[in-house]
């Protein structure tokens, strides 16, 4: 298999290099430094750049309506400043630049570059994103990125191939991501705070994720969750306008800090304006006892008495009597306890214990009337933390797992679970990186929220899912699984080779075009 992948990767790279509009290298410009520059793909660990040979070329393969990334490391000749220039821009393709920073000993925050870069250490680490619009022109072209200034002159050559494959604007599977409204800014108040919340939500929407604001323990109710797919209160006139975005296919609605009559009023407004969108109530997190189930049942009865379209979502990772999950039947009993009261059974992947047969039994238990979703948290692998040896490819593989196990949705509890904003600190009781995927911009002198490298890689996985789904509709699920097996055999057997992941994506697009 690996021999096949290496051959495929080499073939793909060779075809792109031959077909691109190559720049004449016969007379290279001697003013550009070629020894102090490294170009890495988005899955390489940037801190290990010295293990790669210096170079200034990269190949990108893009569908329409998606993004691809790579990394640049500059060992500058002098301390000073550097400005950025894109030499060969293309209509329908945007380029953005971020500086890779460190948070709690991990290279992760991507701070948008809006002015000249300056260095005090003669070392700059950059994240570059090429993003295609749905109407981008297919074909091959070569771009150049130039970095010039008192710290030295550098040039990167980017060979791009855009396939005539369009990723839909509306996600085929929901990836709903929580945002703590109290952890988006330490300084903003009033309308400024609403704007900061909107910025967080907008950044997730851009990346094929469906954001929602969530408050934990409303009214002092343990493990209750109050949610809304809007940066504004439910009765603010701007809320329905925000919910109109076609990328929001599942709307999370509040149920705790509102009266029964207000639940009814808001549900009627949503139903009238968005009859095709799902109305989801995430009322309680991770129940572990019969008493917890009763609280969900009571709230579900209240909601469904006034909203016939309501879907109650429940997250859980164990059954009522077996905290260690040694008795799988105890886990399956959750469906029996909540039958008729929960419509979306969202199970923590820890409970599946890396066993795909468990996932299949959970899916079958859900039947045709209920939905089977999964979520990751703590140190789950594949996952989105830094813990337990999680790799950059694991960030992609969450959605590979969703596809293979046929889950109908994915949930992540919160992207900004900081213990404090000033100074910025994560929660010490959680594994490294858990609940930390978007950083407040103010902590990095940025006007906008700062996205993590892990979230960008997860976005790549969401795009992979769309390609797999497109190919399945054209061919078969079995055919897609045969290609997926080259990078993902199961949750405990994920590829560690970035070249295999690149070849996997190219293979999907080429198969779609056959």
Tab-separated table of C-alpha atoms in Angstrom:
chain	number	residue	atom	x	y	z
A	1	UNK	CA	0.000	0.000	0.000
A	2	UNK	CA	2.710	2.491	0.978
A	3	UNK	CA	4.640	1.668	-2.190
A	4	UNK	CA	1.474	2.502	-4.169
A	5	UNK	CA	1.067	5.775	-2.296
A	6	UNK	CA	4.648	6.841	-2.863
A	7	UNK	CA	4.311	6.136	-6.594
A	8	UNK	CA	0.986	7.987	-6.726
A	9	UNK	CA	2.391	10.975	-4.858
A	10	UNK	CA	5.416	11.174	-7.141
A	11	UNK	CA	3.206	10.915	-10.222
A	12	UNK	CA	0.859	13.652	-9.024
A	13	UNK	CA	3.705	16.016	-8.199
A	14	UNK	CA	5.451	15.339	-11.515
A	15	UNK	CA	2.300	15.985	-13.544
A	16	UNK	CA	1.723	19.297	-11.770
A	17	UNK	CA	5.303	20.446	-12.202
A	18	UNK	CA	5.289	19.632	-15.927
A	19	UNK	CA	1.879	21.169	-16.574
A	20	UNK	CA	2.250	24.432	-14.662
A	21	UNK	CA	3.279	27.672	-16.304
A	22	UNK	CA	6.814	27.449	-15.063
A	23	UNK	CA	8.875	30.524	-14.416
A	24	UNK	CA	12.157	30.720	-16.284
A	25	UNK	CA	14.870	29.770	-13.811
A	26	UNK	CA	17.732	30.144	-16.276
A	27	UNK	CA	18.710	33.491	-14.802
A	28	UNK	CA	17.741	33.498	-11.128
A	29	UNK	CA	17.658	36.844	-9.398
A	30	UNK	CA	20.740	36.885	-7.168
A	31	UNK	CA	19.159	39.342	-4.752
A	32	UNK	CA	16.866	36.658	-3.269
A	33	UNK	CA	18.176	34.554	-0.418
A	34	UNK	CA	17.789	30.830	-1.188
A	35	UNK	CA	19.602	29.340	1.809
A	36	UNK	CA	17.658	30.873	4.690
A	37	UNK	CA	14.175	29.807	3.592
A	38	UNK	CA	12.138	26.649	4.183
A	39	UNK	CA	8.718	25.832	2.720
A	40	UNK	CA	6.694	23.143	4.509
A	41	UNK	CA	3.257	21.694	3.921
A	42	UNK	CA	0.483	22.451	6.410
A	43	UNK	CA	0.895	19.145	8.255
A	44	UNK	CA	4.616	19.411	8.997
A	45	UNK	CA	5.663	20.579	12.464
A	46	UNK	CA	7.093	24.018	11.895
A	47	UNK	CA	9.443	23.775	14.865
A	48	UNK	CA	11.198	20.904	13.078
A	49	UNK	CA	11.959	22.927	9.955
A	50	UNK	CA	15.691	22.252	10.275
A	51	UNK	CA	15.036	18.584	9.545
A	52	UNK	CA	14.055	19.627	6.003
A	53	UNK	CA	16.324	20.980	3.293
A	54	UNK	CA	16.041	24.702	2.524
A	55	UNK	CA	13.793	25.418	-0.440
A	56	UNK	CA	11.408	27.960	-1.880
A	57	UNK	CA	8.855	25.951	-3.898
A	58	UNK	CA	5.522	24.365	-3.089
A	59	UNK	CA	2.731	22.639	-5.045
A	60	UNK	CA	-0.926	23.166	-4.140
A	61	UNK	CA	-3.958	21.197	-5.370
A	62	UNK	CA	-7.319	22.871	-4.888
A	63	UNK	CA	-10.977	22.285	-5.580
A	64	UNK	CA	-13.244	25.265	-6.122
A	65	UNK	CA	-14.604	26.747	-2.920
A	66	UNK	CA	-11.872	25.505	-0.586
A	67	UNK	CA	-8.599	26.502	1.044
A	68	UNK	CA	-5.107	25.034	1.101
A	69	UNK	CA	-2.246	26.063	3.329
A	70	UNK	CA	1.515	25.839	3.666
A	71	UNK	CA	4.217	27.185	5.974
A	72	UNK	CA	7.276	29.351	5.398
A	73	UNK	CA	10.247	29.752	7.720
A	74	UNK	CA	12.667	32.622	7.125
A	75	UNK	CA	16.039	32.851	8.838
A	76	UNK	CA	16.604	36.495	8.089
A	77	UNK	CA	19.956	38.019	7.290
A	78	UNK	CA	19.435	40.928	9.650
A	79	UNK	CA	17.041	42.067	12.300
A	80	UNK	CA	14.583	44.419	10.683
A	81	UNK	CA	11.373	44.536	8.683
A	82	UNK	CA	9.980	42.653	5.695
A	83	UNK	CA	7.088	43.540	3.413
A	84	UNK	CA	4.985	41.035	1.455
A	85	UNK	CA	3.995	41.087	-2.225
A	86	UNK	CA	1.982	38.638	-4.336
A	87	UNK	CA	3.407	38.808	-7.864
A	88	UNK	CA	0.824	36.907	-9.915
A	89	UNK	CA	-2.680	37.270	-8.379
A	90	UNK	CA	-5.567	35.393	-9.996
A	91	UNK	CA	-9.236	36.320	-10.040
A	92	UNK	CA	-11.214	34.037	-7.757
A	93	UNK	CA	-8.179	33.066	-5.675
A	94	UNK	CA	-7.241	34.956	-2.520
A	95	UNK	CA	-4.014	34.739	-0.536
A	96	UNK	CA	-3.701	35.508	3.165
A	97	UNK	CA	-0.715	35.476	5.472
A	98	UNK	CA	-0.488	34.805	9.205
A	99	UNK	CA	2.408	34.705	11.620
A	100	UNK	CA	2.708	31.459	13.573
A	101	UNK	CA	2.964	32.244	17.270
A	102	UNK	CA	3.322	30.205	20.457
A	103	UNK	CA	0.733	29.717	23.184
A	104	UNK	CA	1.669	27.650	26.239
A	105	UNK	CA	4.701	26.095	24.516
A	106	UNK	CA	2.840	25.092	21.350
A	107	UNK	CA	3.089	26.620	17.880
A	108	UNK	CA	-0.609	27.168	17.234
A	109	UNK	CA	-2.030	30.728	17.023
A	110	UNK	CA	-2.138	32.166	13.495
A	111	UNK	CA	-1.989	35.948	13.811
A	112	UNK	CA	-3.158	37.723	10.628
A	113	UNK	CA	-0.437	39.789	8.960
A	114	UNK	CA	-1.795	43.214	8.016
A	115	UNK	CA	1.411	45.292	8.071
A	116	UNK	CA	5.103	44.775	7.464
A	117	UNK	CA	6.695	42.003	9.492
A	118	UNK	CA	9.492	42.795	11.896
A	119	UNK	CA	11.863	40.438	13.633
A	120	UNK	CA	14.004	40.667	16.733
A	121	UNK	CA	15.252	37.104	16.560
A	122	UNK	CA	16.034	36.810	12.827
A	123	UNK	CA	13.429	34.033	12.580
A	124	UNK	CA	9.950	34.351	11.071
A	125	UNK	CA	7.393	31.527	10.818
A	126	UNK	CA	4.461	32.096	8.479
A	127	UNK	CA	1.227	30.333	7.534
A	128	UNK	CA	-0.027	30.971	3.996
A	129	UNK	CA	-3.567	30.246	2.811
A	130	UNK	CA	-4.705	30.085	-0.801
A	131	UNK	CA	-8.489	30.106	-1.040
A	132	UNK	CA	-10.540	29.557	-4.179
A	133	UNK	CA	-14.016	30.911	-4.786
A	134	UNK	CA	-16.742	28.668	-6.153
A	135	UNK	CA	-16.269	30.451	-9.504
A	136	UNK	CA	-12.485	30.215	-9.664
A	137	UNK	CA	-11.066	29.280	-13.043
A	138	UNK	CA	-9.783	25.736	-13.311
A	139	UNK	CA	-6.288	25.052	-14.549
A	140	UNK	CA	-2.649	25.436	-13.579
A	141	UNK	CA	-0.669	28.558	-12.853
A	142	UNK	CA	2.414	29.665	-10.979
A	143	UNK	CA	2.448	32.427	-8.412
A	144	UNK	CA	5.310	34.135	-6.620
A	145	UNK	CA	5.337	35.519	-3.091
A	146	UNK	CA	8.089	38.013	-2.348
A	147	UNK	CA	9.348	39.153	1.025
A	148	UNK	CA	11.665	42.156	0.849
A	149	UNK	CA	13.092	44.648	3.301
A	150	UNK	CA	15.914	45.442	5.674
A	151	UNK	CA	15.844	41.891	7.071
A	152	UNK	CA	16.587	40.402	3.628
A	153	UNK	CA	14.913	39.423	0.369
A	154	UNK	CA	13.146	36.091	-0.172
A	155	UNK	CA	10.901	34.571	-2.807
A	156	UNK	CA	8.537	31.578	-2.771
A	157	UNK	CA	7.248	29.928	-5.943
A	158	UNK	CA	3.759	28.442	-5.655
A	159	UNK	CA	2.579	26.052	-8.383
A	160	UNK	CA	-1.211	25.763	-8.187
A	161	UNK	CA	-3.609	23.372	-9.838
A	162	UNK	CA	-7.326	24.141	-9.529
A	163	UNK	CA	-9.596	21.203	-10.374
A	164	UNK	CA	-13.035	21.567	-11.903
A	165	UNK	CA	-14.572	20.194	-8.716
A	166	UNK	CA	-16.776	22.484	-6.637
A	167	UNK	CA	-17.218	22.043	-2.898
A	168	UNK	CA	-20.761	23.192	-2.006
A	169	UNK	CA	-21.248	26.303	0.083
A	170	UNK	CA	-23.769	24.529	2.310
A	171	UNK	CA	-22.123	21.776	4.402
A	172	UNK	CA	-23.242	18.213	3.722
A	173	UNK	CA	-22.713	17.279	7.365
A	174	UNK	CA	-23.005	19.675	10.333
A	175	UNK	CA	-19.927	20.392	12.436
A	176	UNK	CA	-21.344	22.500	15.253
A	177	UNK	CA	-18.835	24.364	17.409
A	178	UNK	CA	-19.561	26.058	20.714
A	179	UNK	CA	-18.340	29.531	21.701
A	180	UNK	CA	-18.322	30.825	25.275
A	181	UNK	CA	-19.727	34.379	24.939
A	182	UNK	CA	-17.896	35.417	28.117
A	183	UNK	CA	-14.469	34.534	26.712
A	184	UNK	CA	-14.269	36.473	23.453
A	185	UNK	CA	-12.923	39.744	24.878
A	186	UNK	CA	-11.810	41.115	28.222
A	187	UNK	CA	-12.430	44.739	27.290
A	188	UNK	CA	-15.502	44.959	25.043
A	189	UNK	CA	-18.907	45.813	26.479
A	190	UNK	CA	-22.414	46.364	25.151
A	191	UNK	CA	-22.628	46.541	21.359
A	192	UNK	CA	-18.873	46.085	21.084
A	193	UNK	CA	-19.222	42.728	22.831
A	194	UNK	CA	-21.890	41.607	20.361
A	195	UNK	CA	-19.526	42.536	17.556
A	196	UNK	CA	-16.714	40.477	19.084
A	197	UNK	CA	-19.058	37.494	19.409
A	198	UNK	CA	-20.091	37.925	15.789
A	199	UNK	CA	-16.434	37.973	14.718
A	200	UNK	CA	-15.862	34.629	16.447
A	201	UNK	CA	-18.918	33.130	14.779
A	202	UNK	CA	-18.010	34.532	11.369
A	203	UNK	CA	-14.530	32.995	11.510
A	204	UNK	CA	-16.052	29.565	12.118
A	205	UNK	CA	-18.667	29.986	9.411
A	206	UNK	CA	-15.895	30.807	6.937
A	207	UNK	CA	-14.393	27.429	7.697
A	208	UNK	CA	-17.503	25.280	7.081
A	209	UNK	CA	-18.330	25.081	10.799
A	210	UNK	CA	-21.672	25.993	12.359
A	211	UNK	CA	-21.079	28.140	15.449
A	212	UNK	CA	-23.322	28.606	18.432
A	213	UNK	CA	-23.023	30.586	21.651
A	214	UNK	CA	-23.240	28.428	24.766
A	215	UNK	CA	-23.505	29.183	28.458
A	216	UNK	CA	-22.947	26.387	30.942
A	217	UNK	CA	-24.998	25.828	34.110
A	218	UNK	CA	-27.661	28.506	33.400
A	219	UNK	CA	-29.752	29.300	36.477
A	220	UNK	CA	-27.329	27.131	38.463
A	221	UNK	CA	-28.543	23.895	36.877
A	222	UNK	CA	-25.540	21.506	36.758
A	223	UNK	CA	-24.472	20.447	33.247
A	224	UNK	CA	-27.348	22.331	31.628
A	225	UNK	CA	-26.389	24.212	28.446
A	226	UNK	CA	-28.036	27.313	27.000
A	227	UNK	CA	-27.329	27.707	23.288
A	228	UNK	CA	-28.175	29.963	20.382
A	229	UNK	CA	-26.872	30.164	16.811
A	230	UNK	CA	-26.540	33.922	16.981
A	231	UNK	CA	-24.221	36.468	18.588
A	232	UNK	CA	-27.306	38.362	19.757
A	233	UNK	CA	-30.130	37.540	22.209
A	234	UNK	CA	-33.008	35.476	20.851
A	235	UNK	CA	-35.370	38.459	20.794
A	236	UNK	CA	-32.929	40.838	19.099
A	237	UNK	CA	-34.124	41.687	15.576
A	238	UNK	CA	-30.660	40.871	14.203
A	239	UNK	CA	-30.813	37.237	15.297
A	240	UNK	CA	-33.107	35.982	12.545
A	241	UNK	CA	-31.069	37.880	9.977
A	242	UNK	CA	-27.918	36.150	11.193
A	243	UNK	CA	-29.617	32.765	11.130
A	244	UNK	CA	-30.564	33.339	7.477
A	245	UNK	CA	-27.032	32.445	6.363
A	246	UNK	CA	-27.358	29.361	4.134
A	247	UNK	CA	-24.283	27.812	5.757
A	248	UNK	CA	-26.267	27.455	8.986
A	249	UNK	CA	-28.287	24.300	8.361
A	250	UNK	CA	-28.828	23.503	12.053
A	251	UNK	CA	-30.020	26.256	14.384
A	252	UNK	CA	-29.442	25.839	18.098
A	253	UNK	CA	-32.186	27.473	20.130
A	254	UNK	CA	-32.390	28.431	23.828
A	255	UNK	CA	-34.490	26.554	26.379
A	256	UNK	CA	-33.342	27.461	29.916
A	257	UNK	CA	-33.234	31.247	30.255
A	258	UNK	CA	-36.554	31.609	28.460
A	259	UNK	CA	-40.133	30.827	29.433
A	260	UNK	CA	-42.192	28.143	27.721
A	261	UNK	CA	-44.132	30.857	25.932
A	262	UNK	CA	-40.882	32.436	24.717
A	263	UNK	CA	-39.692	29.039	23.431
A	264	UNK	CA	-42.933	28.861	21.449
A	265	UNK	CA	-42.671	32.432	20.144
A	266	UNK	CA	-39.089	32.038	18.944
A	267	UNK	CA	-39.757	28.600	17.423
A	268	UNK	CA	-42.676	30.027	15.443
A	269	UNK	CA	-40.505	32.858	14.158
A	270	UNK	CA	-37.765	30.433	13.108
A	271	UNK	CA	-40.229	28.017	11.489
A	272	UNK	CA	-41.912	30.763	9.513
A	273	UNK	CA	-38.696	32.200	8.139
A	274	UNK	CA	-36.599	29.029	7.821
A	275	UNK	CA	-38.931	26.050	7.331
A	276	UNK	CA	-36.113	23.828	5.985
A	277	UNK	CA	-33.582	24.409	8.753
A	278	UNK	CA	-33.204	22.024	11.695
A	279	UNK	CA	-34.174	23.381	15.116
A	280	UNK	CA	-31.890	21.842	17.730
A	281	UNK	CA	-32.050	22.106	21.523
A	282	UNK	CA	-28.859	21.060	23.318
A	283	UNK	CA	-30.318	21.101	26.822
A	284	UNK	CA	-27.944	19.071	28.957
A	285	UNK	CA	-24.395	17.798	28.647
A	286	UNK	CA	-23.156	14.285	29.434
A	287	UNK	CA	-25.848	12.789	31.708
A	288	UNK	CA	-24.552	9.954	33.878
A	289	UNK	CA	-27.570	8.840	35.926
A	290	UNK	CA	-31.263	8.075	35.775
A	291	UNK	CA	-31.905	11.366	37.579
A	292	UNK	CA	-30.060	13.216	34.794
A	293	UNK	CA	-32.172	11.472	32.180
A	294	UNK	CA	-35.314	12.579	33.988
A	295	UNK	CA	-34.211	16.222	33.728
A	296	UNK	CA	-33.720	15.794	29.973
A	297	UNK	CA	-37.101	14.117	29.646
A	298	UNK	CA	-38.824	16.954	31.513
A	299	UNK	CA	-37.187	19.655	29.396
A	300	UNK	CA	-37.883	17.727	26.210
A	301	UNK	CA	-41.574	17.450	27.069
A	302	UNK	CA	-41.709	21.194	27.707
A	303	UNK	CA	-40.003	22.057	24.413
A	304	UNK	CA	-41.960	19.618	22.239
A	305	UNK	CA	-45.256	20.742	23.695
A	306	UNK	CA	-44.768	24.078	21.915
A	307	UNK	CA	-42.426	23.163	19.020
A	308	UNK	CA	-43.279	20.145	16.891
A	309	UNK	CA	-40.093	20.605	14.837
A	310	UNK	CA	-37.774	20.470	17.849
A	311	UNK	CA	-34.829	18.079	17.865
A	312	UNK	CA	-33.326	17.535	21.304
A	313	UNK	CA	-29.610	16.750	21.261
A	314	UNK	CA	-27.925	14.860	24.108
A	315	UNK	CA	-24.184	14.306	24.470
A	316	UNK	CA	-23.008	11.316	26.505
A	317	UNK	CA	-19.983	9.066	26.960
A	318	UNK	CA	-21.290	6.341	29.306
A	319	UNK	CA	-24.409	4.604	30.558
A	320	UNK	CA	-26.124	5.083	33.928
A	321	UNK	CA	-24.311	2.384	35.938
A	322	UNK	CA	-20.933	1.642	34.304
A	323	UNK	CA	-18.519	4.626	34.295
A	324	UNK	CA	-15.690	2.540	32.804
A	325	UNK	CA	-17.701	1.408	29.771
A	326	UNK	CA	-16.837	-2.240	30.289
A	327	UNK	CA	-20.464	-3.191	29.734
A	328	UNK	CA	-21.401	-1.867	26.307
A	329	UNK	CA	-25.036	-2.759	26.851
A	330	UNK	CA	-25.094	-0.194	29.651
A	331	UNK	CA	-24.038	2.451	27.126
A	332	UNK	CA	-26.676	1.304	24.663
A	333	UNK	CA	-29.318	1.607	27.385
A	334	UNK	CA	-29.086	5.409	27.054
A	335	UNK	CA	-31.183	5.070	23.890
A	336	UNK	CA	-33.827	3.187	25.852
A	337	UNK	CA	-33.952	5.745	28.660
A	338	UNK	CA	-34.213	8.704	26.272
A	339	UNK	CA	-36.288	7.171	23.500
A	340	UNK	CA	-38.854	9.736	22.425
A	341	UNK	CA	-37.111	12.495	24.385
A	342	UNK	CA	-33.804	12.771	22.493
A	343	UNK	CA	-33.635	13.001	18.711
A	344	UNK	CA	-29.863	13.396	18.248
A	345	UNK	CA	-27.742	10.945	20.228
A	346	UNK	CA	-24.254	12.476	20.227
A	347	UNK	CA	-21.769	10.022	21.694
A	348	UNK	CA	-18.231	10.796	22.837
A	349	UNK	CA	-15.737	8.789	20.814
A	350	UNK	CA	-14.002	7.732	24.055
A	351	UNK	CA	-16.967	5.433	24.663
A	352	UNK	CA	-16.372	3.704	21.328
A	353	UNK	CA	-12.888	2.637	22.484
A	354	UNK	CA	-11.475	2.732	18.917
A	355	UNK	CA	-13.854	-0.093	17.972
A	356	UNK	CA	-15.758	0.490	14.772
A	357	UNK	CA	-18.263	-2.244	15.597
A	358	UNK	CA	-19.333	-0.186	18.620
A	359	UNK	CA	-19.983	2.796	16.360
A	360	UNK	CA	-22.037	0.612	14.049
A	361	UNK	CA	-24.134	-0.733	16.928
A	362	UNK	CA	-24.783	2.830	18.104
A	363	UNK	CA	-25.772	3.894	14.607
A	364	UNK	CA	-28.166	0.980	14.257
A	365	UNK	CA	-29.584	1.665	17.720
A	366	UNK	CA	-30.501	5.159	16.542
A	367	UNK	CA	-32.631	3.741	13.739
A	368	UNK	CA	-34.432	5.869	11.179
A	369	UNK	CA	-36.129	8.287	13.541
A	370	UNK	CA	-33.079	9.407	15.513
A	371	UNK	CA	-29.658	10.677	14.476
A	372	UNK	CA	-26.242	9.308	15.437
A	373	UNK	CA	-23.571	11.998	15.989
A	374	UNK	CA	-20.184	11.943	17.669
A	375	UNK	CA	-18.009	14.418	19.539
A	376	UNK	CA	-14.386	14.614	20.651
A	377	UNK	CA	-13.068	16.070	23.901
A	378	UNK	CA	-10.284	15.717	26.429
A	379	UNK	CA	-7.477	13.655	24.881
A	380	UNK	CA	-9.470	11.783	22.235
A	381	UNK	CA	-7.605	10.643	19.130
A	382	UNK	CA	-8.204	11.493	16.374
A	383	UNK	CA	-8.992	14.822	17.985
A	384	UNK	CA	-8.225	18.510	18.283
A	385	UNK	CA	-6.005	18.743	21.350
A	386	UNK	CA	-2.226	18.628	21.762
A	387	UNK	CA	-2.533	15.701	24.167
A	388	UNK	CA	-1.758	11.994	23.877
A	389	UNK	CA	0.488	12.381	20.868
A	390	UNK	CA	-2.208	13.926	18.694
A	391	UNK	CA	-0.781	14.700	15.247
A	392	UNK	CA	-1.640	17.320	12.658
A	393	UNK	CA	-3.122	14.577	10.477
A	394	UNK	CA	-5.372	13.543	13.383
A	395	UNK	CA	-7.037	16.955	13.004
A	396	UNK	CA	-8.031	15.955	9.464
A	397	UNK	CA	-8.956	12.415	10.478
A	398	UNK	CA	-11.892	13.418	12.688
A	399	UNK	CA	-13.950	13.839	9.546
A	400	UNK	CA	-12.522	10.723	7.925
A	401	UNK	CA	-13.866	8.873	10.956
A	402	UNK	CA	-17.232	10.620	10.672
A	403	UNK	CA	-17.471	9.442	7.072
A	404	UNK	CA	-16.415	5.863	7.701
A	405	UNK	CA	-18.618	5.388	10.774
A	406	UNK	CA	-21.538	7.148	9.061
A	407	UNK	CA	-22.187	9.651	11.825
A	408	UNK	CA	-24.679	12.329	10.815
A	409	UNK	CA	-22.997	15.208	12.623
A	410	UNK	CA	-20.084	16.326	14.785
A	411	UNK	CA	-20.061	18.521	17.886
A	412	UNK	CA	-17.228	20.311	19.653
A	413	UNK	CA	-18.110	21.662	23.051
A	414	UNK	CA	-16.358	25.057	22.988
A	415	UNK	CA	-13.500	26.700	21.068
A	416	UNK	CA	-12.479	29.274	23.693
A	417	UNK	CA	-12.416	27.577	27.090
A	418	UNK	CA	-9.920	29.910	28.718
A	419	UNK	CA	-9.644	30.200	32.477
A	420	UNK	CA	-8.768	33.891	32.094
A	421	UNK	CA	-8.328	36.398	29.277
A	422	UNK	CA	-5.906	38.773	30.938
A	423	UNK	CA	-3.486	37.137	31.149
A	424	UNK	CA	-4.624	34.567	28.577
A	425	UNK	CA	-4.604	31.106	30.146
A	426	UNK	CA	-6.133	27.741	29.354
A	427	UNK	CA	-7.890	25.630	31.960
A	428	UNK	CA	-5.291	23.632	33.859
A	429	UNK	CA	-7.673	20.734	34.589
A	430	UNK	CA	-8.067	19.965	30.877
A	431	UNK	CA	-5.625	18.191	28.542
A	432	UNK	CA	-3.353	20.497	26.562
A	433	UNK	CA	-5.301	22.317	23.882
A	434	UNK	CA	-8.760	21.038	24.805
A	435	UNK	CA	-11.310	23.782	24.244
A	436	UNK	CA	-8.672	26.152	22.814
A	437	UNK	CA	-9.136	26.524	19.061
A	438	UNK	CA	-9.826	30.262	18.655
A	439	UNK	CA	-7.940	32.951	20.543
A	440	UNK	CA	-9.129	36.478	21.399
A	441	UNK	CA	-7.443	38.859	18.979
A	442	UNK	CA	-6.603	41.369	21.705
A	443	UNK	CA	-4.134	38.918	23.255
A	444	UNK	CA	-2.052	39.056	20.059
A	445	UNK	CA	-2.597	42.696	19.070
A	446	UNK	CA	-4.953	41.551	16.329
A	447	UNK	CA	-8.169	43.296	15.330
A	448	UNK	CA	-9.828	39.943	14.618
A	449	UNK	CA	-9.968	36.574	16.417
A	450	UNK	CA	-6.859	34.446	16.027
A	451	UNK	CA	-7.453	31.009	14.542
A	452	UNK	CA	-5.396	27.967	15.572
A	453	UNK	CA	-3.411	25.748	13.234
A	454	UNK	CA	-5.495	22.825	14.496
A	455	UNK	CA	-8.739	24.475	13.450
A	456	UNK	CA	-7.387	25.117	9.945
A	457	UNK	CA	-6.393	21.467	9.656
A	458	UNK	CA	-9.823	20.418	10.867
A	459	UNK	CA	-11.255	22.601	8.117
A	460	UNK	CA	-9.168	20.589	5.655
A	461	UNK	CA	-10.840	17.466	7.004
A	462	UNK	CA	-14.269	19.010	6.466
A	463	UNK	CA	-13.310	19.675	2.850
A	464	UNK	CA	-12.086	16.084	2.529
A	465	UNK	CA	-15.512	14.940	3.710
A	466	UNK	CA	-17.204	16.969	0.981
A	467	UNK	CA	-14.945	15.435	-1.675
A	468	UNK	CA	-15.694	11.944	-0.389
A	469	UNK	CA	-19.403	12.700	-0.393
A	470	UNK	CA	-19.249	14.031	-3.967
A	471	UNK	CA	-17.393	10.936	-5.125
A	472	UNK	CA	-19.818	8.620	-3.315
A	473	UNK	CA	-22.756	10.209	-5.142
A	474	UNK	CA	-20.965	9.655	-8.449
A	475	UNK	CA	-19.673	6.134	-7.780
A	476	UNK	CA	-20.269	4.257	-4.529
A	477	UNK	CA	-19.476	4.325	-0.845
A	478	UNK	CA	-17.363	1.190	-1.274
A	479	UNK	CA	-15.214	2.963	-3.851
A	480	UNK	CA	-14.639	5.920	-1.546
A	481	UNK	CA	-13.734	3.637	1.363
A	482	UNK	CA	-11.158	1.871	-0.802
A	483	UNK	CA	-9.426	5.220	-1.360
A	484	UNK	CA	-9.839	6.353	2.256
A	485	UNK	CA	-8.102	3.178	3.428
A	486	UNK	CA	-4.843	4.565	2.068
A	487	UNK	CA	-4.768	7.147	4.871
A	488	UNK	CA	-7.307	5.884	7.408
A	489	UNK	CA	-7.966	2.266	8.347
A	490	UNK	CA	-9.587	3.147	11.666
A	491	UNK	CA	-9.263	5.488	14.659
A	492	UNK	CA	-6.113	3.710	15.832
A	493	UNK	CA	-4.601	3.405	12.336
A	494	UNK	CA	-4.207	6.889	10.851
A	495	UNK	CA	-1.483	7.739	8.346
A	496	UNK	CA	1.430	9.801	9.641
A	497	UNK	CA	2.737	10.741	6.191
A	498	UNK	CA	1.608	14.143	4.848
A	499	UNK	CA	2.424	13.091	1.282
A	500	UNK	CA	-0.109	10.282	1.562
A	501	UNK	CA	-2.758	12.787	2.656
A	502	UNK	CA	-1.995	15.052	-0.307
A	503	UNK	CA	-2.162	12.073	-2.684
A	504	UNK	CA	-5.478	11.008	-1.100
A	505	UNK	CA	-7.066	14.380	-1.810
A	506	UNK	CA	-5.748	14.504	-5.373
A	507	UNK	CA	-7.060	10.982	-5.973
A	508	UNK	CA	-10.543	11.995	-4.802
A	509	UNK	CA	-10.654	14.969	-7.168
A	510	UNK	CA	-9.336	12.993	-10.120
A	511	UNK	CA	-11.862	10.234	-9.509
A	512	UNK	CA	-14.703	12.766	-9.352
A	513	UNK	CA	-13.674	14.084	-12.772
A	514	UNK	CA	-13.562	10.682	-14.489
